[in-house]
Coordinates of N, CA, C and O in Angstrom, one line a residue:
M1 N 7.9 2.9 10.9 CA 6.9 2.4 9.9 C 6.8 3.0 8.6 O 6.7 4.2 8.7
R2 N 7.1 2.3 7.6 CA 7.3 3.0 6.4 C 6.9 2.0 5.1 O 7.3 1.0 5.2
I3 N 6.2 2.5 4.3 CA 5.8 1.8 3.0 C 6.5 2.6 1.9 O 6.2 3.6 1.6
D4 N 7.3 1.7 1.3 CA 8.1 2.5 0.1 C 8.2 1.6 -1.1 O 7.8 0.4 -1.0
Y5 N 8.6 2.1 -2.1 CA 8.8 1.4 -3.3 C 9.8 2.2 -4.2 O 10.3 3.1 -4.1
D6 N 10.4 1.4 -5.1 CA 11.3 2.0 -6.1 C 10.7 2.6 -7.4 O 9.4 2.6 -7.1
A7 N 11.4 3.0 -8.2 CA 10.5 3.7 -9.4 C 9.5 3.0 -9.9 O 9.7 1.6 -10.2
L8 N 8.5 3.7 -10.3 CA 7.2 3.0 -10.8 C 7.4 2.6 -12.2 O 7.9 3.6 -13.1
G9 N 7.1 1.5 -12.6 CA 7.4 0.9 -14.0 C 6.0 0.9 -14.7 O 5.0 0.6 -14.2
A10 N 6.0 1.2 -16.1 CA 4.8 1.1 -17.0 C 5.2 0.1 -18.1 O 4.4 0.1 -18.9
S11 N 6.0 -0.9 -17.8 CA 6.2 -1.8 -19.0 C 5.1 -2.6 -19.4 O 5.0 -3.1 -20.6
E12 N 4.1 -2.8 -18.5 CA 3.0 -3.8 -18.7 C 1.7 -3.0 -19.0 O 1.0 -3.5 -19.5
L13 N 1.8 -1.7 -19.0 CA 0.7 -0.8 -19.4 C 0.4 -1.0 -20.8 O 1.1 -0.5 -21.7
V14 N -0.9 -1.4 -21.1 CA -1.4 -1.5 -22.5 C -2.6 -0.6 -22.7 O -3.0 -0.4 -23.8
G15 N -3.2 -0.1 -21.8 CA -4.5 0.7 -22.0 C -4.3 1.8 -21.0 O -3.3 2.3 -20.5
T16 N -5.4 2.7 -21.1 CA -5.5 4.0 -20.2 C -6.7 4.0 -19.4 O -7.1 5.2 -18.9
T17 N -7.4 2.9 -19.0 CA -8.3 2.9 -18.2 C -8.0 3.0 -16.9 O -6.8 2.5 -16.6
P18 N -8.8 3.4 -15.8 CA -8.2 3.1 -14.4 C -7.8 1.9 -14.0 O -6.8 1.7 -13.4
A19 N -8.4 0.9 -14.5 CA -8.2 -0.5 -14.0 C -6.8 -1.1 -14.8 O -5.9 -1.5 -14.1
D20 N -6.5 -0.3 -15.9 CA -5.1 -0.6 -16.5 C -4.0 0.1 -15.5 O -3.0 -0.8 -15.4
Y21 N -4.2 1.1 -15.3 CA -3.3 1.8 -14.2 C -3.1 1.0 -13.0 O -2.0 1.0 -12.3
L22 N -4.3 0.7 -12.4 CA -4.2 0.0 -11.2 C -3.4 -1.3 -11.1 O -2.7 -1.5 -10.1
V23 N -3.5 -2.1 -12.3 CA -2.8 -3.3 -12.1 C -1.4 -3.5 -13.1 O -0.8 -4.3 -12.9
S24 N -1.3 -2.5 -13.9 CA -0.3 -2.4 -14.8 C 1.1 -1.4 -14.3 O 2.1 -1.8 -14.8
L25 N 0.9 -0.5 -13.4 CA 1.8 0.1 -13.0 C 2.5 -0.5 -11.7 O 1.6 -0.8 -10.7
D26 N 3.7 -0.9 -11.7 CA 4.3 -1.7 -10.6 C 5.7 -1.1 -10.1 O 6.3 -0.6 -11.0
A27 N 6.0 -1.8 -8.9 CA 7.3 -1.4 -8.5 C 7.6 -2.4 -7.5 O 6.9 -3.3 -7.2
T28 N 8.9 -2.6 -7.1 CA 9.4 -3.2 -5.7 C 9.0 -2.6 -4.6 O 9.3 -1.4 -4.2
L29 N 8.0 -3.2 -3.8 CA 7.4 -2.7 -2.7 C 8.3 -3.3 -1.4 O 8.7 -4.3 -1.4
T30 N 8.7 -2.2 -0.6 CA 9.2 -2.7 0.6 C 8.6 -2.2 1.8 O 8.2 -1.0 1.7
V31 N 8.3 -2.8 2.9 CA 7.7 -2.4 4.1 C 8.9 -2.5 5.2 O 9.3 -3.5 5.3
W32 N 8.9 -1.3 5.8 CA 9.9 -1.2 6.9 C 9.5 -0.9 8.1 O 8.4 -0.3 8.3
H33 N 10.1 -1.3 9.4 CA 9.9 -0.8 10.6 C 11.4 -0.2 10.9 O 12.3 -1.0 11.2
G34 N 11.7 1.2 11.0 CA 13.1 1.6 11.1 C 13.9 1.1 9.9 O 13.5 1.3 9.0
E35 N 15.1 0.5 10.4 CA 16.0 0.0 9.5 C 15.6 -1.5 9.0 O 16.3 -2.1 8.5
T36 N 14.5 -2.1 9.6 CA 14.2 -3.5 9.4 C 13.3 -3.8 8.4 O 12.1 -3.0 8.5
K37 N 13.7 -4.4 7.3 CA 12.9 -4.8 6.3 C 11.7 -6.0 6.8 O 12.2 -7.1 7.0
I38 N 10.5 -5.7 6.7 CA 9.3 -6.5 7.0 C 9.1 -7.3 5.8 O 8.9 -8.5 6.1
Y39 N 8.8 -6.8 4.6 CA 8.4 -7.5 3.4 C 8.9 -6.7 2.4 O 9.0 -5.5 2.2
E40 N 9.2 -7.5 1.2 CA 9.6 -7.1 0.1 C 8.9 -7.8 -1.1 O 9.1 -9.0 -1.1
E41 N 8.5 -7.2 -2.2 CA 8.0 -8.0 -3.4 C 8.1 -7.1 -4.6 O 7.8 -5.8 -4.6
S42 N 8.7 -7.8 -5.4 CA 8.8 -7.1 -6.8 C 7.5 -7.0 -7.7 O 6.7 -8.0 -7.3
A43 N 7.6 -6.3 -8.8 CA 6.4 -6.1 -9.6 C 5.0 -6.0 -8.8 O 3.9 -6.8 -9.1
F44 N 5.1 -5.3 -7.8 CA 3.9 -5.0 -6.8 C 3.0 -4.0 -7.4 O 3.3 -2.9 -8.0
P45 N 1.7 -4.3 -7.5 CA 0.7 -3.1 -7.9 C 0.5 -2.1 -7.0 O -0.5 -2.0 -6.2
I46 N 1.4 -1.2 -6.9 CA 1.6 0.0 -6.2 C 0.5 0.9 -6.1 O -0.1 1.4 -5.2
V47 N 0.1 1.2 -7.4 CA -1.3 2.1 -7.6 C -2.4 1.3 -7.1 O -3.3 2.0 -6.2
E48 N -2.7 0.2 -7.2 CA -3.7 -0.4 -6.6 C -3.8 -0.5 -5.0 O -4.7 -0.1 -4.3
L49 N -2.7 -0.6 -4.5 CA -2.4 -0.6 -3.1 C -2.9 0.9 -2.5 O -3.4 1.1 -1.5
A50 N -2.1 1.9 -3.3 CA -2.4 3.2 -3.0 C -4.0 3.5 -3.0 O -4.4 4.2 -2.0
R51 N -4.7 3.0 -3.8 CA -6.1 3.3 -3.9 C -6.9 2.6 -2.8 O -7.7 3.1 -2.2
S52 N -6.4 1.4 -2.5 CA -7.0 0.7 -1.2 C -6.6 1.4 0.1 O -7.5 1.5 1.0
L53 N -5.5 1.7 0.2 CA -5.1 2.5 1.5 C -5.8 3.9 1.6 O -6.3 4.2 2.6
K54 N -6.0 4.6 0.5 CA -6.5 5.8 0.4 C -8.1 5.5 0.9 O -8.6 6.3 1.7
R55 N -8.7 4.5 0.3 CA -10.2 4.3 0.8 C -10.2 3.8 2.2 O -11.3 4.3 2.9
W56 N -9.2 3.2 2.7 CA -9.3 2.6 4.1 C -9.0 4.0 5.0 O -9.8 3.9 6.0
L57 N -8.3 4.7 4.6 CA -8.0 6.0 5.5 C -9.4 6.9 5.6 O -9.6 7.4 6.6
A58 N -10.0 7.0 4.5 CA -11.2 7.8 4.3 C -12.6 7.1 5.1 O -13.3 7.9 5.3
D59 N -12.3 5.8 5.3 CA -13.5 5.1 6.0 C -13.6 5.4 7.3 O -13.0 5.2 8.2
P60 N -14.8 6.1 7.8 CA -14.9 6.5 9.3 C -15.1 5.2 10.1 O -14.7 5.3 11.3
L61 N -15.4 4.2 9.5 CA -15.6 2.9 10.2 C -14.3 1.9 10.0 O -14.4 0.8 10.4
R62 N -13.4 2.6 9.6 CA -12.0 1.8 9.4 C -11.6 0.9 10.6 O -11.7 1.3 11.8
G63 N -11.5 -0.2 10.1 CA -10.8 -1.4 11.1 C -9.3 -1.7 10.7 O -8.8 -0.7 10.3
E64 N -9.2 -3.0 10.7 CA -7.9 -3.2 10.2 C -7.8 -3.3 8.7 O -9.0 -3.4 8.1
F65 N -6.5 -3.2 8.2 CA -6.4 -3.1 6.6 C -5.7 -4.5 6.3 O -4.7 -4.8 7.0
E66 N -6.3 -5.0 5.3 CA -5.7 -6.3 4.5 C -6.0 -5.9 3.0 O -7.0 -5.9 2.5
F67 N -4.7 -5.8 2.3 CA -4.8 -5.6 1.0 C -5.4 -6.8 0.2 O -5.0 -7.8 0.1
E68 N -6.5 -6.5 -0.5 CA -7.0 -7.4 -1.4 C -6.9 -7.1 -2.9 O -7.5 -6.0 -3.3
S69 N -6.1 -7.7 -3.7 CA -5.7 -7.3 -4.9 C -6.2 -7.9 -6.1 O -6.4 -9.2 -5.9
M70 N -6.3 -7.4 -7.2 CA -6.7 -8.3 -8.3 C -5.4 -9.0 -8.8 O -5.6 -9.9 -9.7
S71 N -4.2 -8.7 -8.3 CA -3.0 -9.6 -8.8 C -2.7 -10.5 -7.8 O -1.8 -11.4 -8.3
F72 N -3.3 -10.9 -6.7 CA -2.9 -11.9 -5.9 C -4.2 -12.6 -5.4 O -5.2 -12.2 -5.1
E73 N -4.2 -13.8 -5.4 CA -5.2 -14.8 -5.1 C -5.4 -14.6 -3.4 O -6.6 -14.4 -3.0
E74 N -4.3 -14.4 -2.7 CA -4.3 -14.3 -1.3 C -4.6 -12.7 -1.0 O -4.2 -11.9 -1.6
V75 N -5.2 -12.8 0.2 CA -5.6 -11.4 0.7 C -4.6 -11.2 2.1 O -4.3 -12.1 2.7
G76 N -4.0 -9.9 1.9 CA -3.2 -9.7 3.1 C -1.7 -9.7 2.7 O -0.9 -9.7 3.6
S77 N -1.4 -9.3 1.3 CA -0.1 -9.3 1.0 C 0.7 -8.1 1.8 O 1.8 -8.0 2.3
V78 N -0.3 -7.0 2.1 CA 0.1 -6.0 2.8 C -1.0 -6.0 3.9 O -2.2 -5.9 3.6
A79 N -0.7 -5.9 5.3 CA -1.7 -5.8 6.4 C -1.4 -4.8 7.2 O -0.3 -4.7 7.6
I80 N -2.3 -4.0 7.8 CA -2.1 -3.2 8.9 C -3.1 -3.6 10.0 O -4.3 -3.3 10.0
R81 N -2.6 -4.1 11.2 CA -3.6 -4.7 12.2 C -3.4 -3.9 13.7 O -2.1 -3.5 13.9
Q82 N -4.3 -3.8 14.3 CA -4.2 -3.3 15.6 C -4.4 -4.5 16.8 O -5.2 -5.2 16.6
N83 N -3.6 -4.3 17.8 CA -3.8 -5.0 18.9 C -3.7 -4.2 20.2 O -3.7 -2.9 19.9
E84 N -3.6 -4.5 21.4 CA -3.5 -4.0 22.4 C -2.6 -3.0 22.8 O -2.5 -2.1 23.4
H85 N -1.3 -3.3 21.9 CA -0.3 -2.6 22.0 C -0.1 -1.6 20.9 O 0.8 -0.6 21.2
G86 N -0.8 -1.5 19.9 CA -0.8 -0.4 18.9 C -1.1 -1.1 17.5 O -1.8 -2.1 17.5
W87 N -0.4 -0.5 16.5 CA -0.6 -1.1 15.1 C 0.8 -1.8 14.7 O 1.7 -1.3 15.0
V88 N 0.4 -2.7 13.6 CA 1.6 -3.6 13.3 C 1.4 -3.7 11.9 O 0.4 -3.9 11.1
F89 N 2.4 -3.6 11.0 CA 2.5 -3.7 9.7 C 2.9 -5.2 9.3 O 3.8 -5.7 10.1
S90 N 2.3 -6.1 8.5 CA 2.8 -7.4 8.3 C 2.4 -7.8 6.8 O 1.7 -7.0 6.1
S91 N 2.6 -9.0 6.5 CA 2.2 -9.6 5.3 C 1.9 -11.0 5.3 O 2.9 -11.8 6.2
I92 N 1.1 -11.6 4.7 CA 1.0 -13.1 4.9 C 2.1 -13.9 4.0 O 2.2 -15.0 4.5
F93 N 2.9 -13.1 3.2 CA 4.0 -13.6 2.6 C 5.1 -13.6 3.4 O 6.3 -14.3 3.0
A94 N 5.3 -13.1 4.5 CA 6.3 -13.0 5.4 C 5.7 -13.2 6.8 O 6.0 -12.2 7.7
E95 N 5.1 -14.2 7.3 CA 4.4 -14.3 8.5 C 5.1 -14.3 9.8 O 4.8 -14.1 10.7
L96 N 6.6 -14.7 9.5 CA 7.4 -14.4 10.6 C 8.0 -13.1 10.9 O 8.7 -12.8 11.9
S97 N 7.6 -12.3 10.1 CA 8.1 -10.8 10.1 C 6.9 -9.9 10.4 O 5.8 -10.0 9.6
A98 N 7.0 -9.0 11.2 CA 6.0 -8.0 11.4 C 6.8 -6.8 12.1 O 8.0 -7.0 12.7
S99 N 6.2 -5.6 11.9 CA 7.0 -4.5 12.6 C 6.7 -4.5 13.9 O 5.8 -5.2 14.4
S100 N 7.3 -3.7 14.7 CA 7.1 -3.3 16.1 C 5.7 -2.6 15.9 O 5.3 -2.1 15.1
H101 N 5.1 -2.4 17.3 CA 4.1 -1.6 17.4 C 4.1 -0.3 17.2 O 5.3 0.4 17.6
G102 N 3.2 0.5 16.6 CA 3.4 1.8 16.4 C 2.0 2.5 16.7 O 0.9 1.8 16.7
D103 N 2.1 3.7 17.1 CA 0.7 4.5 17.3 C 0.0 4.9 15.9 O 0.6 4.7 14.8
W104 N -1.2 5.2 16.0 CA -2.2 5.6 14.9 C -1.3 6.7 14.1 O -1.4 6.6 12.7
A105 N -0.9 7.6 14.8 CA -0.2 8.8 14.0 C 1.0 8.4 13.2 O 1.1 8.8 12.1
A106 N 1.6 7.4 13.6 CA 2.8 6.7 12.7 C 2.2 6.0 11.5 O 2.7 6.1 10.4
V107 N 1.1 5.3 11.7 CA 0.5 4.4 10.7 C -0.1 5.5 9.7 O 0.2 5.6 8.3
H108 N -0.7 6.5 10.0 CA -1.4 7.5 9.3 C -0.3 8.2 8.5 O -0.5 8.7 7.3
R109 N 0.8 8.8 9.0 CA 1.8 9.3 8.4 C 2.5 8.5 7.3 O 2.6 8.9 6.2
S110 N 2.6 7.2 7.6 CA 3.3 6.2 6.6 C 2.4 6.2 5.6 O 2.8 6.2 4.4
V111 N 1.2 5.9 5.5 CA 0.2 5.5 4.7 C -0.2 6.7 3.9 O 0.0 6.7 2.8
T112 N -0.2 8.0 4.5 CA -0.5 9.2 3.6 C 0.7 9.6 2.9 O 0.7 9.9 1.7
S113 N 1.8 9.4 3.3 CA 3.1 9.7 2.5 C 3.2 8.7 1.3 O 3.6 9.1 0.2
F114 N 2.9 7.3 1.6 CA 3.0 6.5 0.4 C 1.9 7.0 -0.7 O 2.1 7.0 -1.9
V115 N 0.7 7.2 -0.2 CA -0.4 7.6 -1.2 C -0.1 8.8 -2.0 O -0.1 8.9 -3.1
E116 N 0.5 10.0 -1.1 CA 1.0 11.1 -2.0 C 2.1 10.6 -3.0 O 2.1 11.6 -4.0
R117 N 2.9 9.8 -2.6 CA 4.1 9.8 -3.5 C 3.5 9.1 -4.7 O 3.9 9.4 -5.9
V118 N 2.6 8.0 -4.7 CA 1.9 7.5 -5.9 C 1.2 8.6 -6.6 O 1.3 8.5 -7.9
E119 N 0.5 9.3 -6.0 CA -0.2 10.4 -6.5 C 0.7 11.2 -7.5 O 0.3 11.6 -8.6
G120 N 1.7 11.6 -6.9 CA 2.7 12.4 -7.7 C 3.3 11.6 -8.9 O 3.7 12.2 -9.9
D121 N 3.7 10.3 -8.6 CA 4.0 9.6 -9.9 C 3.0 9.6 -10.9 O 3.5 9.3 -12.1
L122 N 1.9 9.5 -10.4 CA 0.6 9.3 -11.5 C 0.7 10.6 -12.3 O 0.6 10.6 -13.6
I123 N 1.0 11.8 -11.6 CA 0.9 13.0 -12.3 C 2.0 13.1 -13.3 O 1.9 13.7 -14.4
A124 N 3.2 12.5 -12.9 CA 4.4 12.5 -13.9 C 4.1 11.7 -15.1 O 4.7 12.1 -16.0
F125 N 3.3 10.7 -15.0 CA 2.8 9.8 -16.0 C 1.7 10.6 -16.9 O 1.3 10.0 -18.0
G126 N 1.4 11.7 -16.5 CA 0.2 12.5 -17.3 C -1.2 12.0 -16.8 O -2.1 12.2 -17.6
V127 N -1.3 11.5 -15.6 CA -2.5 10.9 -15.3 C -3.1 11.7 -14.0 O -2.3 11.9 -13.2
D128 N -4.4 12.0 -14.1 CA -5.1 12.5 -13.0 C -5.3 11.5 -11.9 O -6.0 10.5 -11.9
P129 N -4.5 11.7 -10.7 CA -4.8 10.6 -9.5 C -6.3 10.4 -9.2 O -6.6 9.3 -8.8
V130 N -7.0 11.4 -9.2 CA -8.3 11.2 -8.9 C -9.2 10.2 -9.9 O -10.0 9.4 -9.4
D131 N -8.9 10.3 -11.1 CA -9.5 9.3 -12.0 C -9.0 7.8 -11.6 O -9.9 6.9 -12.0
V132 N -7.9 7.7 -11.2 CA -7.3 6.2 -10.8 C -7.7 5.9 -9.3 O -8.2 4.9 -9.1
L133 N -7.2 6.8 -8.4 CA -7.3 6.4 -7.0 C -8.8 7.0 -6.4 O -9.0 6.5 -5.4
G134 N -9.4 7.7 -7.0 CA -10.7 8.2 -6.5 C -10.5 9.5 -5.6 O -9.5 9.7 -5.3
F135 N -11.6 10.2 -5.4 CA -11.6 11.4 -4.5 C -10.4 11.8 -4.4 O -10.0 12.6 -3.9

């Protein structure tokens, strides 16, 4: 299970508020299970996804995750759901594709790695990740 993206782009960035960074920094998002591509989307709000995932991980009452974005009308462009066999990555935009079941440790590793990469890219842009992603 892996959430990945290509190089973060700032061509749409016009301001310097946290909201500007959340919706204007984008990349092609790819969700993988092993070598199988589950979902791919270009011009995806990577920073906004990282912020949502970081908050989800920090929530002690965390349940399933469904990405609710300012850039999409639909909820669930990225979803992490649990069932009796473990956790599954999926997307409402690729309903026929979902990852195989993974344990919580694999989900946590994948999400943490993704968030840490976004934080590193924000630092490279000269932005404090805490200002944009929170805590």
